[in-house]
Amino acid sequence: MSEEKPPVKTSVMPQIGATGRKIVYDENGKPCRACNTLLDFQMVSNKKSTTTNGNTASTSIGAALGAVATTETANPSKDCPPDVEELGRSTWTLLHSVAATYPDKPTQKQQENLSQFMNSFSNLYPCFHCAEDFREYMKKDKIKVTNRDEFGKWLCNAHNSVNVKLGKPKFDCNLWKERWKDGSKDGRCD
């Protein structure tokens, strides 16, 4: 007599979110809050409809691109966990600020501390697929910690590699100090 197993229930989880981006799921099959935009997370979690400015978002490329162009940014409460976009902006602000305040002539201990920080950071970052990508970048282009300018340019190049993957423009790394340390030459940051 063979024992019959109940059929395995499989649900088709969306692969593309309302913004046209790929939905990232964690190891348990749940949408990763830190890896997706708030709008995509809410869509997959059935917290929000997939309509964008009155139009239903579909998974076709054209509709996905249209959704990106017309979707109003979801207004998360300040007491909600960050989505991938807020987390990314905050992270790059922190890392570029670290570069801007890193010594011109760091001691051996400061160089070790920065290397350890960046390695720890790449293992603890909340968006696991972003963290994996950053670790891969660090394997290909070893972190440069011998002085402020070298680290700042290395970090700018790392940021640009992410920008390219996201379809964003590259930043001119020759201007990293103006952007993150000294402020604009026109005085608007003074």
mmCIF file of C-alpha atoms in Angstrom:
data_model
loop_
_atom_site.group_PDB
_atom_site.id
_atom_site.type_symbol
_atom_site.label_atom_id
_atom_site.label_comp_id
_atom_site.label_asym_id
_atom_site.label_seq_id
_atom_site.Cartn_x
_atom_site.Cartn_y
_atom_site.Cartn_z
ATOM 1 C CA MET A 1 0.000 0.000 0.000
ATOM 2 C CA SER A 2 1.583 3.251 -1.046
ATOM 3 C CA GLU A 3 1.014 6.409 0.860
ATOM 4 C CA GLU A 4 -0.203 9.255 -1.322
ATOM 5 C CA LYS A 5 1.322 12.636 -0.707
ATOM 6 C CA PRO A 6 -0.833 15.711 -0.981
ATOM 7 C CA PRO A 7 -0.124 17.749 -4.098
ATOM 8 C CA VAL A 8 2.477 20.439 -3.583
ATOM 9 C CA LYS A 9 0.865 23.823 -3.755
ATOM 10 C CA THR A 10 2.795 26.133 -6.025
ATOM 11 C CA SER A 11 1.916 29.716 -6.575
ATOM 12 C CA VAL A 12 3.359 31.724 -9.374
ATOM 13 C CA MET A 13 5.155 34.653 -7.845
ATOM 14 C CA PRO A 14 5.571 37.764 -9.982
ATOM 15 C CA GLN A 15 9.029 38.092 -11.476
ATOM 16 C CA ILE A 16 8.688 41.735 -12.561
ATOM 17 C CA GLY A 17 7.377 44.474 -10.307
ATOM 18 C CA ALA A 18 5.299 47.551 -11.051
ATOM 19 C CA THR A 19 8.492 49.531 -11.683
ATOM 20 C CA GLY A 20 9.667 47.070 -14.321
ATOM 21 C CA ARG A 21 12.438 45.736 -12.104
ATOM 22 C CA LYS A 22 13.042 42.079 -11.325
ATOM 23 C CA ILE A 23 11.529 41.053 -7.977
ATOM 24 C CA VAL A 24 14.123 39.655 -5.554
ATOM 25 C CA TYR A 25 13.010 36.901 -3.179
ATOM 26 C CA ASP A 26 14.868 35.676 -0.096
ATOM 27 C CA GLU A 27 15.887 32.092 0.623
ATOM 28 C CA ASN A 28 12.375 31.380 1.975
ATOM 29 C CA GLY A 29 10.635 32.634 -1.149
ATOM 30 C CA LYS A 30 9.435 35.842 0.485
ATOM 31 C CA PRO A 31 10.031 39.180 -1.245
ATOM 32 C CA CYS A 32 13.175 40.818 0.144
ATOM 33 C CA ARG A 33 12.149 44.195 1.576
ATOM 34 C CA ALA A 34 15.680 45.631 1.401
ATOM 35 C CA CYS A 35 16.237 44.320 -2.146
ATOM 36 C CA ASN A 36 13.100 45.697 -3.842
ATOM 37 C CA THR A 37 11.555 49.125 -4.252
ATOM 38 C CA LEU A 38 8.709 49.874 -1.867
ATOM 39 C CA LEU A 39 6.236 49.902 -4.761
ATOM 40 C CA ASP A 40 7.393 46.479 -5.983
ATOM 41 C CA PHE A 41 7.459 45.068 -2.438
ATOM 42 C CA GLN A 42 3.918 46.293 -1.808
ATOM 43 C CA MET A 43 2.742 44.867 -5.131
ATOM 44 C CA VAL A 44 4.148 41.410 -4.394
ATOM 45 C CA SER A 45 2.941 41.553 -0.788
ATOM 46 C CA ASN A 46 -0.544 42.503 -2.031
ATOM 47 C CA LYS A 47 -0.373 45.747 -0.068
ATOM 48 C CA LYS A 48 -0.884 47.955 -3.118
ATOM 49 C CA SER A 49 -2.417 47.500 -6.509
ATOM 50 C CA THR A 50 -0.137 47.444 -9.492
ATOM 51 C CA THR A 51 -1.698 50.508 -11.026
ATOM 52 C CA THR A 52 0.505 53.434 -11.832
ATOM 53 C CA ASN A 53 -1.169 56.777 -12.442
ATOM 54 C CA GLY A 54 -4.394 55.016 -13.389
ATOM 55 C CA ASN A 55 -2.804 52.498 -15.753
ATOM 56 C CA THR A 56 -2.402 48.842 -14.859
ATOM 57 C CA ALA A 57 1.250 47.854 -15.028
ATOM 58 C CA SER A 58 1.961 44.738 -17.059
ATOM 59 C CA THR A 59 5.091 42.685 -17.415
ATOM 60 C CA SER A 60 5.784 43.639 -21.009
ATOM 61 C CA ILE A 61 8.971 45.613 -21.546
ATOM 62 C CA GLY A 62 7.136 48.632 -22.914
ATOM 63 C CA ALA A 63 4.686 48.707 -20.042
ATOM 64 C CA ALA A 64 7.463 48.138 -17.530
ATOM 65 C CA LEU A 65 9.466 51.043 -18.900
ATOM 66 C CA GLY A 66 6.342 53.173 -18.889
ATOM 67 C CA ALA A 67 5.708 52.244 -15.287
ATOM 68 C CA VAL A 68 9.198 53.351 -14.357
ATOM 69 C CA ALA A 69 8.707 56.645 -16.128
ATOM 70 C CA THR A 70 5.252 57.386 -14.732
ATOM 71 C CA THR A 71 5.195 55.772 -11.325
ATOM 72 C CA GLU A 72 5.037 58.286 -8.559
ATOM 73 C CA THR A 73 7.418 57.396 -5.779
ATOM 74 C CA ALA A 74 5.604 55.581 -3.017
ATOM 75 C CA ASN A 75 5.489 57.728 0.080
ATOM 76 C CA PRO A 76 6.795 55.477 2.816
ATOM 77 C CA SER A 77 6.387 56.569 6.379
ATOM 78 C CA LYS A 78 9.637 57.576 8.007
ATOM 79 C CA ASP A 79 9.113 54.775 10.514
ATOM 80 C CA CYS A 80 9.028 52.023 7.849
ATOM 81 C CA PRO A 81 12.023 49.898 6.865
ATOM 82 C CA PRO A 82 13.919 51.298 3.869
ATOM 83 C CA ASP A 83 13.451 49.899 0.392
ATOM 84 C CA VAL A 84 16.368 49.192 -1.943
ATOM 85 C CA GLU A 85 16.383 52.759 -3.317
ATOM 86 C CA GLU A 86 16.411 54.532 0.048
ATOM 87 C CA LEU A 87 18.932 52.046 1.396
ATOM 88 C CA GLY A 88 21.166 52.551 -1.644
ATOM 89 C CA ARG A 89 21.071 56.356 -1.487
ATOM 90 C CA SER A 90 21.788 56.344 2.241
ATOM 91 C CA THR A 91 24.574 53.806 1.851
ATOM 92 C CA TRP A 92 26.350 55.699 -0.911
ATOM 93 C CA THR A 93 26.040 58.915 1.106
ATOM 94 C CA LEU A 94 27.658 57.205 4.098
ATOM 95 C CA LEU A 95 30.434 55.561 2.076
ATOM 96 C CA HIS A 96 31.305 58.695 0.095
ATOM 97 C CA SER A 97 31.318 60.682 3.362
ATOM 98 C CA VAL A 98 33.739 58.132 4.837
ATOM 99 C CA ALA A 99 35.959 58.612 1.774
ATOM 100 C CA ALA A 100 35.782 62.404 2.111
ATOM 101 C CA THR A 101 36.930 62.294 5.733
ATOM 102 C CA TYR A 102 39.497 59.523 5.298
ATOM 103 C CA PRO A 103 43.023 60.849 5.968
ATOM 104 C CA ASP A 104 45.321 61.964 3.167
ATOM 105 C CA LYS A 105 48.065 59.977 4.892
ATOM 106 C CA PRO A 106 46.363 57.223 6.882
ATOM 107 C CA THR A 107 48.298 55.140 9.367
ATOM 108 C CA GLN A 108 48.660 51.418 8.802
ATOM 109 C CA LYS A 109 45.961 50.883 11.459
ATOM 110 C CA GLN A 110 43.552 53.274 9.676
ATOM 111 C CA GLN A 111 44.138 51.427 6.397
ATOM 112 C CA GLU A 112 43.439 48.105 8.120
ATOM 113 C CA ASN A 113 40.314 49.546 9.763
ATOM 114 C CA LEU A 114 38.938 50.790 6.442
ATOM 115 C CA SER A 115 39.650 47.473 4.725
ATOM 116 C CA GLN A 116 37.985 45.570 7.564
ATOM 117 C CA PHE A 117 35.015 47.960 7.551
ATOM 118 C CA MET A 118 34.438 47.547 3.813
ATOM 119 C CA ASN A 119 34.770 43.757 4.026
ATOM 120 C CA SER A 120 32.385 43.597 6.990
ATOM 121 C CA PHE A 121 30.012 45.991 5.248
ATOM 122 C CA SER A 122 29.929 43.775 2.144
ATOM 123 C CA ASN A 123 28.951 40.804 4.306
ATOM 124 C CA LEU A 124 26.336 42.568 6.435
ATOM 125 C CA TYR A 125 24.558 44.727 3.858
ATOM 126 C CA PRO A 126 20.781 44.133 4.128
ATOM 127 C CA CYS A 127 20.195 43.649 0.386
ATOM 128 C CA PHE A 128 21.829 40.246 -0.032
ATOM 129 C CA HIS A 129 22.093 40.311 -3.815
ATOM 130 C CA CYS A 130 23.550 43.846 -3.663
ATOM 131 C CA ALA A 131 26.069 42.604 -1.081
ATOM 132 C CA GLU A 132 27.058 39.666 -3.297
ATOM 133 C CA ASP A 133 27.526 42.028 -6.224
ATOM 134 C CA PHE A 134 29.700 44.359 -4.120
ATOM 135 C CA ARG A 135 31.859 41.460 -2.920
ATOM 136 C CA GLU A 136 32.348 40.401 -6.548
ATOM 137 C CA TYR A 137 33.370 43.959 -7.414
ATOM 138 C CA MET A 138 35.881 43.962 -4.542
ATOM 139 C CA LYS A 139 37.372 40.692 -5.840
ATOM 140 C CA LYS A 140 37.824 42.157 -9.332
ATOM 141 C CA ASP A 141 39.072 45.566 -8.181
ATOM 142 C CA LYS A 142 40.807 45.335 -4.808
ATOM 143 C CA ILE A 143 39.953 48.158 -2.426
ATOM 144 C CA LYS A 144 42.513 50.971 -2.406
ATOM 145 C CA VAL A 145 43.131 52.434 1.047
ATOM 146 C CA THR A 146 46.592 54.054 0.847
ATOM 147 C CA ASN A 147 45.156 57.609 0.843
ATOM 148 C CA ARG A 148 41.940 59.633 0.606
ATOM 149 C CA ASP A 149 42.078 60.334 -3.113
ATOM 150 C CA GLU A 150 42.799 56.732 -4.039
ATOM 151 C CA PHE A 151 39.948 55.409 -1.867
ATOM 152 C CA GLY A 152 37.556 58.131 -3.052
ATOM 153 C CA LYS A 153 38.195 57.312 -6.705
ATOM 154 C CA TRP A 154 37.975 53.559 -6.057
ATOM 155 C CA LEU A 155 34.618 54.073 -4.339
ATOM 156 C CA CYS A 156 33.396 56.349 -7.130
ATOM 157 C CA ASN A 157 34.261 53.651 -9.676
ATOM 158 C CA ALA A 158 32.433 51.057 -7.559
ATOM 159 C CA HIS A 159 29.393 53.351 -7.433
ATOM 160 C CA ASN A 160 29.587 53.869 -11.205
ATOM 161 C CA SER A 161 29.599 50.108 -11.783
ATOM 162 C CA VAL A 162 26.272 49.961 -9.931
ATOM 163 C CA ASN A 163 24.940 52.988 -11.819
ATOM 164 C CA VAL A 164 25.676 51.272 -15.141
ATOM 165 C CA LYS A 165 23.787 48.140 -14.028
ATOM 166 C CA LEU A 166 20.817 50.314 -13.044
ATOM 167 C CA GLY A 167 20.863 52.257 -16.296
ATOM 168 C CA LYS A 168 21.929 55.450 -14.549
ATOM 169 C CA PRO A 169 24.588 57.841 -15.833
ATOM 170 C CA LYS A 170 28.183 57.543 -14.660
ATOM 171 C CA PHE A 171 29.593 60.229 -12.390
ATOM 172 C CA ASP A 172 32.885 61.894 -13.361
ATOM 173 C CA CYS A 173 35.218 60.482 -10.703
ATOM 174 C CA ASN A 174 37.587 63.433 -11.146
ATOM 175 C CA LEU A 175 34.874 65.481 -9.387
ATOM 176 C CA TRP A 176 34.354 63.204 -6.392
ATOM 177 C CA LYS A 177 35.985 65.625 -3.914
ATOM 178 C CA GLU A 178 33.870 68.520 -5.130
ATOM 179 C CA ARG A 179 30.710 66.439 -4.714
ATOM 180 C CA TRP A 180 31.482 64.710 -1.411
ATOM 181 C CA LYS A 181 34.174 66.736 0.397
ATOM 182 C CA ASP A 182 34.537 70.374 -0.622
ATOM 183 C CA GLY A 183 31.169 71.190 -2.144
ATOM 184 C CA SER A 184 30.363 72.895 -5.405
ATOM 185 C CA LYS A 185 32.662 75.660 -6.631
ATOM 186 C CA ASP A 186 29.631 77.921 -7.118
ATOM 187 C CA GLY A 187 29.256 78.215 -3.337
ATOM 188 C CA ARG A 188 25.747 76.727 -3.095
ATOM 189 C CA CYS A 189 26.973 74.233 -0.476
ATOM 190 C CA ASP A 190 28.516 76.896 1.776
#
